[in-house]
Coordinates of C-alpha atoms in Angstrom, one line a residue:
X1 CA 198.5 50.4 -2.2
X2 CA 200.1 48.3 0.2
X3 CA 198.2 45.6 2.4
X4 CA 200.1 45.3 5.7
X5 CA 198.8 43.7 9.0
X6 CA 195.2 44.0 7.9
X7 CA 195.4 47.7 7.2
X8 CA 195.5 49.3 3.8
X9 CA 197.9 52.2 3.4
X10 CA 197.8 54.1 0.2
X11 CA 201.0 55.6 -1.0
X12 CA 199.7 58.5 -3.1
X13 CA 203.2 59.2 -4.6
X14 CA 202.9 55.9 -6.6
X15 CA 199.1 56.3 -7.7
X16 CA 198.5 58.3 -10.8
X17 CA 196.4 60.5 -8.5
X18 CA 196.8 63.8 -10.3
X19 CA 195.9 62.4 -13.7
X20 CA 192.7 60.7 -12.3
X21 CA 191.8 63.8 -10.3
X22 CA 192.1 66.1 -13.4
X23 CA 189.8 63.6 -15.3
X24 CA 187.3 63.7 -12.7
X25 CA 187.3 67.5 -12.4
X26 CA 186.9 67.8 -16.2
X27 CA 184.0 65.3 -16.1
X28 CA 182.2 66.1 -12.9
X29 CA 183.5 69.6 -11.9
X30 CA 180.1 71.2 -12.5
X31 CA 178.0 68.3 -10.9
X32 CA 176.7 69.4 -7.5
X33 CA 175.7 65.8 -6.3
X34 CA 177.3 64.6 -3.2
X35 CA 178.4 61.4 -5.0
X36 CA 178.6 62.5 -8.7
X37 CA 180.3 59.2 -9.8
X38 CA 177.8 57.1 -7.7
X39 CA 178.6 55.4 -4.4
X40 CA 182.0 53.7 -4.3
X41 CA 182.6 50.6 -2.3
X42 CA 185.4 50.5 0.3
X43 CA 185.8 54.2 0.5
X44 CA 186.7 56.4 3.5
X45 CA 186.4 60.1 4.2
X46 CA 189.4 62.3 5.4
X47 CA 188.7 65.8 6.5
X48 CA 190.9 68.4 8.0
X49 CA 190.2 71.3 10.4
X50 CA 193.8 72.8 10.5
X51 CA 192.7 75.9 12.4
X52 CA 191.6 74.1 15.5
X53 CA 193.4 71.6 17.8
X54 CA 190.7 69.5 19.5
X55 CA 190.4 66.8 22.0
X56 CA 187.1 65.4 20.5
X57 CA 185.2 65.7 17.3
X58 CA 181.9 64.2 16.3
X59 CA 180.4 64.2 12.9
X60 CA 176.7 63.6 12.3
X61 CA 175.8 62.3 8.9
X62 CA 172.0 63.1 8.3
X63 CA 169.7 61.4 5.8
X64 CA 172.2 58.7 4.8
X65 CA 170.9 55.3 5.3
X66 CA 173.6 52.5 5.9
X67 CA 176.5 55.0 6.2
X68 CA 179.3 52.6 7.2
X69 CA 182.3 54.4 5.8
X70 CA 185.0 55.4 8.4
X71 CA 185.7 59.1 8.8
X72 CA 189.1 60.6 9.7
X73 CA 189.3 64.1 10.8
X74 CA 192.7 65.8 11.6
X75 CA 193.2 69.0 13.5
X76 CA 195.8 71.7 14.0
X77 CA 199.2 70.2 14.9
X78 CA 201.2 71.6 17.8
X79 CA 204.3 71.0 19.7
X80 CA 204.6 69.7 23.2
X81 CA 208.1 69.5 24.3
X82 CA 210.1 67.9 21.7
X83 CA 207.1 66.1 20.1
X84 CA 204.9 67.3 17.2
X85 CA 201.3 66.2 18.0
X86 CA 198.2 66.3 15.8
X87 CA 194.7 65.5 16.9
X88 CA 193.1 62.7 14.8
X89 CA 189.3 61.8 15.3
X90 CA 188.2 58.5 14.0
X91 CA 184.6 57.7 13.6
X92 CA 183.6 54.1 12.6
X93 CA 180.3 52.2 12.5
X94 CA 180.5 49.3 14.9
X95 CA 178.6 47.1 12.5
X96 CA 181.6 47.0 10.3
X97 CA 184.5 47.8 12.5
X98 CA 185.5 47.7 16.3
X99 CA 188.2 48.9 18.5
X100 CA 190.6 46.0 17.5
X101 CA 190.7 47.2 13.9
X102 CA 191.0 50.9 15.0
X103 CA 193.9 49.9 17.3
X104 CA 195.8 48.0 14.7
X105 CA 195.5 50.9 12.2
X106 CA 196.6 53.5 14.9
X107 CA 199.6 51.4 15.8
X108 CA 200.7 51.1 12.3
X109 CA 200.1 54.8 11.6
X110 CA 202.3 55.5 14.7
X111 CA 205.0 53.3 13.3
X112 CA 204.9 55.2 9.9
X113 CA 205.1 58.5 11.8
X114 CA 208.1 57.3 13.9
X115 CA 209.9 56.2 10.7
X116 CA 209.1 59.5 9.1
X117 CA 210.4 61.5 12.1
X118 CA 213.6 59.2 12.3
X119 CA 212.3 57.6 15.5
X120 CA 211.8 54.0 16.3

């Protein structure tokens, strides 16, 4: 993982993700608990709804005290002119994050997208 400008960007190509994932499936694959490995600090949730392009998305987490993990939800990408756009909803708890942090993360994400597309 790379720590840059206060944001942590994971490069899953350099992480032994598949090996760890395979071990977890073998160990916890039949476990139906929400957190079979126990609660992990410094985690975040990523979900995708690739069938819908949205302008707003809200996720309500019930019966979980002190839920502070950020949640990122991506929607269906689409083209608009010569741009490829994808909705991204970010839900954070203000007790641990504010707009300044979200703004920094979004600016860095945009830079990565521009570089990937061959832009700026």
